[in-house]
Amino acid sequence: MRLCARSALPAALALAAPAAFAQNQAPVLRQTFDADTEGWQAFSGRLSVTTDPALVKEGKGALKWEYNLAKGEFAFALLPTPNGALAKMKSLRFAVRTDHTTPVVAVLQEAAGGRYIALFTAPKDQWQEVALAPEDFALSDGNDDPKDPNGQLDLERVEGLGIADLGTLFAQSDDPNVQNLLKIQMGPHVLCLDSLRVTEEPLPKGDAAAGNPIDTFTRPQLSWLGFGSTRVTAASGAPLEGRGVRADYRQAPGAFVGLARPVGRGLLAGTERLTLALASLKPAKILIQLEETGGGKYNRVVDAEGASKLQKLDLAYTEFTPADDSKDANNRLDPEAVKTVLIIDLTGVFGMGEGENALWIGSIRGAK
């Protein structure tokens, strides 16, 4: 996944007034938006404070951002954080509300360094609480993204905290299939932000079981993105043993449906297998794809038995084969280079079934 603002973000940061940190660079930041926009700047669109009770999470007000999803417009809101204001950050918490279900990206921009992003899904007309640790942010690696000399997030060098509707990137595509697949709703939109705080208190680590967890499912937000007709929600309990994600969608001829999640840089280094728990309401042909930085894509197809039966899969990386559109110089799956995991229901694509289905994913990790 990449986030490309070309030169716009650095320029906006340079021009923005650092009102929130004008005097003291306190290690803990708290913003209520009860009285003003607290130093936030809109690169595109309009920022204001709303006191509408329906759009306020707590207190008297919330930050209201009115923006447009359109080709040629890059909608982005940011808070300048100069002079190492976030150097001691152990956790970032806030609540967000959008007028349509959409992937949202939180951004940490280093001075003369990399752009680090964390993705999550915001449901329509609901307050979504978000809790992020520094390790939840991954380097954005698009061709137009700034390069990071040391390849790691340096909090003392972060000069801006941003937020964007990820649809603003997909809206720039000349391929209408991209917008249809990801259900991008073009036109005017509203995003509200409230109860933002940065603290030195670490977030819970979650399951400490052996392995390298791709998702511990301990955060309040979901970092899984649905595509096609897929709607993703948090899941807990049967058919899973614990927490996970549920994907609801329609199997139909030619329908491309599924979900995807970013994988932290180097997270799977040293592992040899992918393990996960999977259950499907109906029998399904499921494609699991691991995508590398650089374009390598490797597939493994499994059969979901249906009847919401829990299956515990243990898939050796040697069982994954290159996708037709894989671009990899060594033609080999390198776990340390994996940046995205995709789970796709091929049942409709192959004309093998039709109807509503639910798919559950839990306990997904790399293992030795």
Tab-separated table of C-alpha atoms in Angstrom:
chain	number	residue	atom	x	y	z
A	1	MET	CA	0.000	0.000	0.000
A	2	ARG	CA	1.301	3.445	-0.794
A	3	LEU	CA	0.381	7.035	-0.051
A	4	CYS	CA	1.618	9.563	-2.572
A	5	ALA	CA	1.136	13.271	-2.003
A	6	ARG	CA	4.174	14.183	-4.118
A	7	SER	CA	5.507	17.481	-2.791
A	8	ALA	CA	2.212	18.721	-1.377
A	9	LEU	CA	2.556	17.383	2.163
A	10	PRO	CA	6.036	18.812	2.879
A	11	ALA	CA	4.962	22.170	1.450
A	12	ALA	CA	1.814	22.243	3.559
A	13	LEU	CA	3.784	21.396	6.685
A	14	ALA	CA	6.231	24.186	5.999
A	15	LEU	CA	3.454	26.753	5.605
A	16	ALA	CA	1.156	25.576	8.399
A	17	ALA	CA	1.187	27.472	11.683
A	18	PRO	CA	2.247	25.145	14.531
A	19	ALA	CA	-0.362	26.569	16.884
A	20	ALA	CA	-0.786	23.423	18.962
A	21	PHE	CA	2.905	23.426	19.919
A	22	ALA	CA	3.809	27.108	19.818
A	23	GLN	CA	5.231	27.285	23.330
A	24	ASN	CA	5.737	23.890	24.933
A	25	GLN	CA	6.455	20.593	23.261
A	26	ALA	CA	4.730	18.493	25.909
A	27	PRO	CA	5.249	14.734	25.575
A	28	VAL	CA	1.502	14.182	25.936
A	29	LEU	CA	-0.952	15.765	23.484
A	30	ARG	CA	-4.700	16.005	24.065
A	31	GLN	CA	-7.200	17.631	21.713
A	32	THR	CA	-10.923	17.944	22.390
A	33	PHE	CA	-11.928	20.348	19.560
A	34	ASP	CA	-14.415	21.961	21.932
A	35	ALA	CA	-13.396	25.508	20.983
A	36	ASP	CA	-11.294	25.470	17.797
A	37	THR	CA	-9.526	23.300	15.219
A	38	GLU	CA	-6.415	23.125	17.458
A	39	GLY	CA	-3.875	23.705	14.714
A	40	TRP	CA	-5.155	21.246	12.103
A	41	GLN	CA	-4.851	22.274	8.470
A	42	ALA	CA	-6.862	21.065	5.466
A	43	PHE	CA	-4.811	20.537	2.325
A	44	SER	CA	-8.121	20.164	0.487
A	45	GLY	CA	-11.602	20.897	1.762
A	46	ARG	CA	-12.783	22.862	4.793
A	47	LEU	CA	-12.157	22.376	8.522
A	48	SER	CA	-14.460	23.647	11.242
A	49	VAL	CA	-15.683	22.797	14.734
A	50	THR	CA	-19.099	21.199	14.934
A	51	THR	CA	-21.268	21.202	18.043
A	52	ASP	CA	-23.972	19.021	16.485
A	53	PRO	CA	-24.553	16.301	19.124
A	54	ALA	CA	-24.857	13.677	16.379
A	55	LEU	CA	-21.318	14.511	15.205
A	56	VAL	CA	-19.610	14.867	18.614
A	57	LYS	CA	-18.098	11.865	20.393
A	58	GLU	CA	-17.533	13.534	23.752
A	59	GLY	CA	-17.386	17.053	25.145
A	60	LYS	CA	-18.839	20.049	23.332
A	61	GLY	CA	-17.299	19.841	19.891
A	62	ALA	CA	-15.516	17.791	17.238
A	63	LEU	CA	-13.333	18.585	14.245
A	64	LYS	CA	-15.452	18.512	11.089
A	65	TRP	CA	-13.698	18.061	7.757
A	66	GLU	CA	-15.684	18.567	4.575
A	67	TYR	CA	-13.826	17.301	1.513
A	68	ASN	CA	-14.379	15.986	-1.983
A	69	LEU	CA	-13.407	12.690	-3.573
A	70	ALA	CA	-12.644	13.611	-7.160
A	71	LYS	CA	-9.952	13.137	-9.738
A	72	GLY	CA	-7.433	15.941	-9.479
A	73	GLU	CA	-8.136	16.589	-5.791
A	74	PHE	CA	-5.986	15.137	-3.001
A	75	ALA	CA	-7.934	15.415	0.249
A	76	PHE	CA	-5.669	15.411	3.300
A	77	ALA	CA	-5.834	16.980	6.781
A	78	LEU	CA	-2.776	17.420	8.961
A	79	LEU	CA	-1.496	18.673	12.283
A	80	PRO	CA	2.065	20.062	12.307
A	81	THR	CA	4.113	18.492	15.115
A	82	PRO	CA	7.426	20.381	15.106
A	83	ASN	CA	10.431	20.144	17.394
A	84	GLY	CA	10.054	16.498	18.343
A	85	ALA	CA	6.540	16.941	19.721
A	86	LEU	CA	5.784	13.222	19.253
A	87	ALA	CA	9.209	11.904	20.306
A	88	LYS	CA	7.853	10.143	23.408
A	89	MET	CA	4.709	8.772	21.796
A	90	LYS	CA	3.856	5.228	22.850
A	91	SER	CA	0.217	5.368	21.780
A	92	LEU	CA	-2.081	7.477	19.619
A	93	ARG	CA	-5.812	7.357	20.248
A	94	PHE	CA	-8.695	9.148	18.573
A	95	ALA	CA	-12.267	8.636	17.378
A	96	VAL	CA	-13.347	9.101	13.772
A	97	ARG	CA	-16.750	9.199	12.089
A	98	THR	CA	-17.333	9.127	8.327
A	99	ASP	CA	-20.468	9.549	6.236
A	100	HIS	CA	-19.651	6.404	4.209
A	101	THR	CA	-17.856	3.149	4.909
A	102	THR	CA	-14.305	3.745	3.753
A	103	PRO	CA	-10.662	2.905	4.435
A	104	VAL	CA	-8.946	5.682	6.390
A	105	VAL	CA	-5.218	6.230	6.720
A	106	ALA	CA	-3.359	7.846	9.629
A	107	VAL	CA	0.009	9.304	8.635
A	108	LEU	CA	3.247	10.196	10.405
A	109	GLN	CA	5.548	12.277	8.192
A	110	GLU	CA	9.221	12.560	9.069
A	111	ALA	CA	11.254	15.681	8.326
A	112	ALA	CA	13.486	14.807	5.350
A	113	GLY	CA	12.506	11.185	5.829
A	114	GLY	CA	9.809	8.614	5.265
A	115	ARG	CA	6.032	8.713	5.327
A	116	TYR	CA	4.549	6.086	7.658
A	117	ILE	CA	0.940	4.994	7.437
A	118	ALA	CA	-1.596	2.933	9.378
A	119	LEU	CA	-4.818	1.811	7.681
A	120	PHE	CA	-8.200	0.955	9.133
A	121	THR	CA	-11.826	0.735	8.032
A	122	ALA	CA	-14.306	3.357	9.240
A	123	PRO	CA	-17.978	2.243	9.163
A	124	LYS	CA	-20.660	4.613	7.901
A	125	ASP	CA	-22.222	6.996	10.441
A	126	GLN	CA	-20.601	5.343	13.463
A	127	TRP	CA	-17.894	6.538	15.798
A	128	GLN	CA	-14.869	4.318	15.339
A	129	GLU	CA	-12.351	4.373	18.165
A	130	VAL	CA	-8.759	3.997	16.993
A	131	ALA	CA	-5.693	3.002	19.033
A	132	LEU	CA	-2.287	2.924	17.329
A	133	ALA	CA	1.226	2.152	18.526
A	134	PRO	CA	4.334	3.302	16.611
A	135	GLU	CA	4.856	-0.260	15.354
A	136	ASP	CA	1.427	-0.138	13.660
A	137	PHE	CA	2.784	2.371	11.134
A	138	ALA	CA	4.449	1.020	7.975
A	139	LEU	CA	6.631	2.887	5.494
A	140	SER	CA	4.656	4.006	2.437
A	141	ASP	CA	6.666	2.752	-0.527
A	142	GLY	CA	5.112	4.279	-3.638
A	143	ASN	CA	7.293	5.625	-6.431
A	144	ASP	CA	6.431	9.204	-5.454
A	145	ASP	CA	6.722	8.696	-1.706
A	146	PRO	CA	9.752	10.203	0.054
A	147	LYS	CA	12.572	7.770	0.747
A	148	ASP	CA	13.699	7.031	4.292
A	149	PRO	CA	17.495	6.801	4.677
A	150	ASN	CA	17.354	4.372	7.612
A	151	GLY	CA	14.054	2.637	6.807
A	152	GLN	CA	12.597	3.026	10.291
A	153	LEU	CA	10.177	5.378	12.009
A	154	ASP	CA	12.023	8.016	14.045
A	155	LEU	CA	9.424	9.680	16.245
A	156	GLU	CA	11.720	12.571	17.177
A	157	ARG	CA	11.802	13.521	13.483
A	158	VAL	CA	8.048	13.381	12.858
A	159	GLU	CA	6.925	16.813	11.701
A	160	GLY	CA	3.284	16.096	10.938
A	161	LEU	CA	0.337	13.895	11.921
A	162	GLY	CA	-2.211	13.464	9.148
A	163	ILE	CA	-5.439	11.727	8.255
A	164	ALA	CA	-7.056	10.967	4.906
A	165	ASP	CA	-9.889	9.045	3.320
A	166	LEU	CA	-7.938	6.491	1.281
A	167	GLY	CA	-10.543	6.880	-1.435
A	168	THR	CA	-8.766	10.106	-2.390
A	169	LEU	CA	-5.939	7.987	-3.856
A	170	PHE	CA	-8.162	5.556	-5.721
A	171	ALA	CA	-10.178	8.479	-7.087
A	172	GLN	CA	-7.118	9.459	-9.129
A	173	SER	CA	-7.145	6.202	-11.107
A	174	ASP	CA	-8.042	6.295	-14.799
A	175	ASP	CA	-9.376	2.753	-14.501
A	176	PRO	CA	-13.062	2.785	-13.483
A	177	ASN	CA	-12.734	-0.853	-12.408
A	178	VAL	CA	-10.542	0.275	-9.500
A	179	GLN	CA	-13.257	2.545	-8.129
A	180	ASN	CA	-15.960	-0.070	-8.700
A	181	LEU	CA	-13.955	-2.844	-7.047
A	182	LEU	CA	-13.223	-0.737	-3.968
A	183	LYS	CA	-16.682	0.880	-3.911
A	184	ILE	CA	-15.286	4.427	-3.955
A	185	GLN	CA	-18.103	6.936	-3.508
A	186	MET	CA	-17.056	10.000	-5.449
A	187	GLY	CA	-18.297	13.461	-4.488
A	188	PRO	CA	-18.586	15.485	-1.251
A	189	HIS	CA	-18.022	13.819	2.121
A	190	VAL	CA	-17.659	14.581	5.826
A	191	LEU	CA	-15.178	13.132	8.319
A	192	CYS	CA	-15.313	14.048	12.011
A	193	LEU	CA	-12.413	13.670	14.445
A	194	ASP	CA	-12.657	13.803	18.229
A	195	SER	CA	-10.914	12.871	21.485
A	196	LEU	CA	-7.370	12.790	20.141
A	197	ARG	CA	-4.580	12.055	22.580
A	198	VAL	CA	-0.951	10.997	22.438
A	199	THR	CA	0.438	9.325	25.552
A	200	GLU	CA	3.532	7.594	26.855
A	201	GLU	CA	1.397	4.622	27.891
A	202	PRO	CA	2.010	1.553	25.677
A	203	LEU	CA	-0.904	-0.334	24.164
A	204	PRO	CA	-1.570	-3.950	25.171
A	205	LYS	CA	0.496	-6.417	23.158
A	206	GLY	CA	-2.242	-9.048	22.939
A	207	ASP	CA	-1.606	-12.771	22.435
A	208	ALA	CA	1.970	-13.636	23.363
A	209	ALA	CA	1.797	-17.095	21.752
A	210	ALA	CA	4.709	-18.259	19.619
A	211	GLY	CA	4.924	-16.813	16.142
A	212	ASN	CA	4.768	-13.461	14.410
A	213	PRO	CA	1.145	-12.245	14.540
A	214	ILE	CA	-0.068	-10.349	11.486
A	215	ASP	CA	-3.043	-9.225	13.558
A	216	THR	CA	-3.678	-9.723	17.276
A	217	PHE	CA	-7.226	-8.325	16.938
A	218	THR	CA	-6.749	-6.407	20.206
A	219	ARG	CA	-7.184	-2.936	18.674
A	220	PRO	CA	-10.664	-1.347	18.598
A	221	GLN	CA	-10.301	-0.674	14.850
A	222	LEU	CA	-10.059	-3.193	12.011
A	223	SER	CA	-7.015	-2.921	9.756
A	224	TRP	CA	-8.652	-5.185	7.164
A	225	LEU	CA	-10.030	-3.609	3.998
A	226	GLY	CA	-12.891	-5.212	2.078
A	227	PHE	CA	-13.224	-5.079	-1.700
A	228	GLY	CA	-16.014	-5.919	-4.098
A	229	SER	CA	-19.217	-6.310	-2.100
A	230	THR	CA	-17.296	-7.284	1.053
A	231	ARG	CA	-18.213	-5.728	4.394
A	232	VAL	CA	-15.762	-6.335	7.239
A	233	THR	CA	-16.667	-6.311	10.935
A	234	ALA	CA	-14.970	-7.390	14.142
A	235	ALA	CA	-15.772	-10.916	15.301
A	236	SER	CA	-15.487	-12.643	18.653
A	237	GLY	CA	-16.385	-16.163	19.681
A	238	ALA	CA	-17.816	-19.029	17.633
A	239	PRO	CA	-16.938	-20.168	15.092
A	240	LEU	CA	-13.564	-18.622	16.018
A	241	GLU	CA	-11.660	-19.362	19.197
A	242	GLY	CA	-11.257	-15.780	20.294
A	243	ARG	CA	-11.215	-12.584	18.240
A	244	GLY	CA	-10.953	-12.100	14.512
A	245	VAL	CA	-12.558	-10.496	11.478
A	246	ARG	CA	-15.775	-11.400	9.679
A	247	ALA	CA	-16.315	-10.696	5.985
A	248	ASP	CA	-19.855	-10.682	4.559
A	249	TYR	CA	-20.329	-10.672	0.783
A	250	ARG	CA	-22.196	-12.210	-2.114
A	251	GLN	CA	-20.750	-15.051	-4.164
A	252	ALA	CA	-21.791	-14.392	-7.771
A	253	PRO	CA	-20.535	-15.260	-11.253
A	254	GLY	CA	-17.462	-13.158	-12.003
A	255	ALA	CA	-17.593	-11.451	-8.579
A	256	PHE	CA	-14.194	-10.582	-7.128
A	257	VAL	CA	-14.663	-10.397	-3.347
A	258	GLY	CA	-12.403	-10.604	-0.330
A	259	LEU	CA	-10.338	-8.684	2.168
A	260	ALA	CA	-6.765	-7.490	2.586
A	261	ARG	CA	-4.466	-6.361	5.373
A	262	PRO	CA	-1.075	-4.615	5.368
A	263	VAL	CA	1.795	-6.573	6.933
A	264	GLY	CA	4.403	-4.701	8.980
A	265	ARG	CA	7.841	-4.254	7.438
A	266	GLY	CA	9.902	-7.417	8.038
A	267	LEU	CA	7.212	-8.898	10.292
A	268	LEU	CA	7.452	-12.360	8.735
A	269	ALA	CA	11.268	-12.434	8.600
A	270	GLY	CA	12.616	-15.774	9.799
A	271	THR	CA	9.277	-17.566	9.487
A	272	GLU	CA	8.565	-20.567	7.248
A	273	ARG	CA	4.784	-20.951	7.362
A	274	LEU	CA	1.558	-19.009	7.511
A	275	THR	CA	-0.970	-20.249	10.062
A	276	LEU	CA	-4.528	-19.033	10.452
A	277	ALA	CA	-8.000	-20.030	11.588
A	278	LEU	CA	-10.680	-19.915	8.891
A	279	ALA	CA	-14.396	-20.685	8.744
A	280	SER	CA	-16.959	-20.181	5.988
A	281	LEU	CA	-20.735	-20.262	6.116
A	282	LYS	CA	-20.819	-21.962	2.710
A	283	PRO	CA	-18.293	-24.144	0.908
A	284	ALA	CA	-15.822	-21.883	-0.845
A	285	LYS	CA	-12.636	-21.864	-2.867
A	286	ILE	CA	-10.341	-19.436	-1.022
A	287	LEU	CA	-7.193	-17.866	-2.454
A	288	ILE	CA	-4.592	-16.653	0.032
A	289	GLN	CA	-2.073	-14.280	-1.538
A	290	LEU	CA	1.112	-12.866	-0.026
A	291	GLU	CA	2.372	-9.754	-1.822
A	292	GLU	CA	5.952	-8.576	-1.507
A	293	THR	CA	7.444	-5.131	-1.670
A	294	GLY	CA	8.615	-4.866	-5.258
A	295	GLY	CA	5.754	-6.715	-6.927
A	296	GLY	CA	6.134	-10.403	-6.058
A	297	LYS	CA	2.776	-12.142	-5.526
A	298	TYR	CA	2.401	-15.726	-4.290
A	299	ASN	CA	-0.794	-17.755	-4.053
A	300	ARG	CA	-2.147	-20.735	-2.145
A	301	VAL	CA	-5.692	-22.019	-2.741
A	302	VAL	CA	-7.573	-23.811	0.051
A	303	ASP	CA	-11.042	-25.316	0.295
A	304	ALA	CA	-13.321	-23.930	2.992
A	305	GLU	CA	-15.664	-26.717	4.082
A	306	GLY	CA	-18.642	-24.514	4.916
A	307	ALA	CA	-21.229	-24.987	7.694
A	308	SER	CA	-19.169	-22.427	9.704
A	309	LYS	CA	-16.702	-25.214	10.509
A	310	LEU	CA	-13.451	-23.904	11.975
A	311	GLN	CA	-10.355	-24.990	10.044
A	312	LYS	CA	-6.859	-24.418	11.358
A	313	LEU	CA	-4.537	-24.005	8.397
A	314	ASP	CA	-0.775	-24.462	8.417
A	315	LEU	CA	0.637	-23.416	5.040
A	316	ALA	CA	4.338	-23.713	4.247
A	317	TYR	CA	5.655	-20.845	2.143
A	318	THR	CA	7.046	-23.457	-0.261
A	319	GLU	CA	3.423	-24.321	-1.112
A	320	PHE	CA	2.754	-20.816	-2.460
A	321	THR	CA	3.164	-20.398	-6.223
A	322	PRO	CA	3.759	-17.192	-8.242
A	323	ALA	CA	0.648	-15.373	-9.446
A	324	ASP	CA	0.284	-14.679	-13.153
A	325	ASP	CA	0.994	-10.983	-12.554
A	326	SER	CA	3.862	-11.537	-10.105
A	327	LYS	CA	6.978	-9.476	-10.762
A	328	ASP	CA	9.846	-10.875	-8.755
A	329	ALA	CA	13.475	-11.057	-9.829
A	330	ASN	CA	14.251	-14.211	-7.828
A	331	ASN	CA	10.822	-15.821	-8.396
A	332	ARG	CA	10.763	-16.914	-4.747
A	333	LEU	CA	8.587	-15.943	-1.804
A	334	ASP	CA	10.743	-13.982	0.628
A	335	PRO	CA	8.795	-13.719	3.905
A	336	GLU	CA	10.769	-10.693	5.107
A	337	ALA	CA	9.523	-8.769	2.035
A	338	VAL	CA	5.803	-9.526	2.478
A	339	LYS	CA	3.787	-6.317	2.797
A	340	THR	CA	0.158	-7.420	2.233
A	341	VAL	CA	-1.979	-10.490	2.786
A	342	LEU	CA	-5.096	-10.901	0.642
A	343	ILE	CA	-7.868	-13.457	1.154
A	344	ILE	CA	-10.138	-13.843	-1.870
A	345	ASP	CA	-13.226	-15.992	-2.399
A	346	LEU	CA	-12.915	-17.427	-5.923
A	347	THR	CA	-16.193	-19.364	-5.802
A	348	GLY	CA	-18.134	-16.827	-7.847
A	349	VAL	CA	-15.228	-16.038	-10.145
A	350	PHE	CA	-15.128	-19.692	-11.238
A	351	GLY	CA	-18.927	-19.964	-11.420
A	352	MET	CA	-18.956	-22.580	-8.660
A	353	GLY	CA	-21.662	-21.055	-6.489
A	354	GLU	CA	-23.924	-18.082	-5.862
A	355	GLY	CA	-25.445	-16.509	-2.755
A	356	GLU	CA	-24.622	-14.674	0.448
A	357	ASN	CA	-21.609	-15.904	2.390
A	358	ALA	CA	-19.729	-15.101	5.580
A	359	LEU	CA	-16.027	-15.790	6.094
A	360	TRP	CA	-14.212	-15.627	9.428
A	361	ILE	CA	-10.443	-15.172	9.845
A	362	GLY	CA	-8.597	-15.380	13.162
A	363	SER	CA	-5.198	-16.087	14.709
A	364	ILE	CA	-3.219	-15.275	11.563
A	365	ARG	CA	0.553	-15.305	11.973
A	366	GLY	CA	3.894	-16.352	10.585
A	367	ALA	CA	5.497	-19.384	12.237
A	368	LYS	CA	8.775	-21.292	12.076
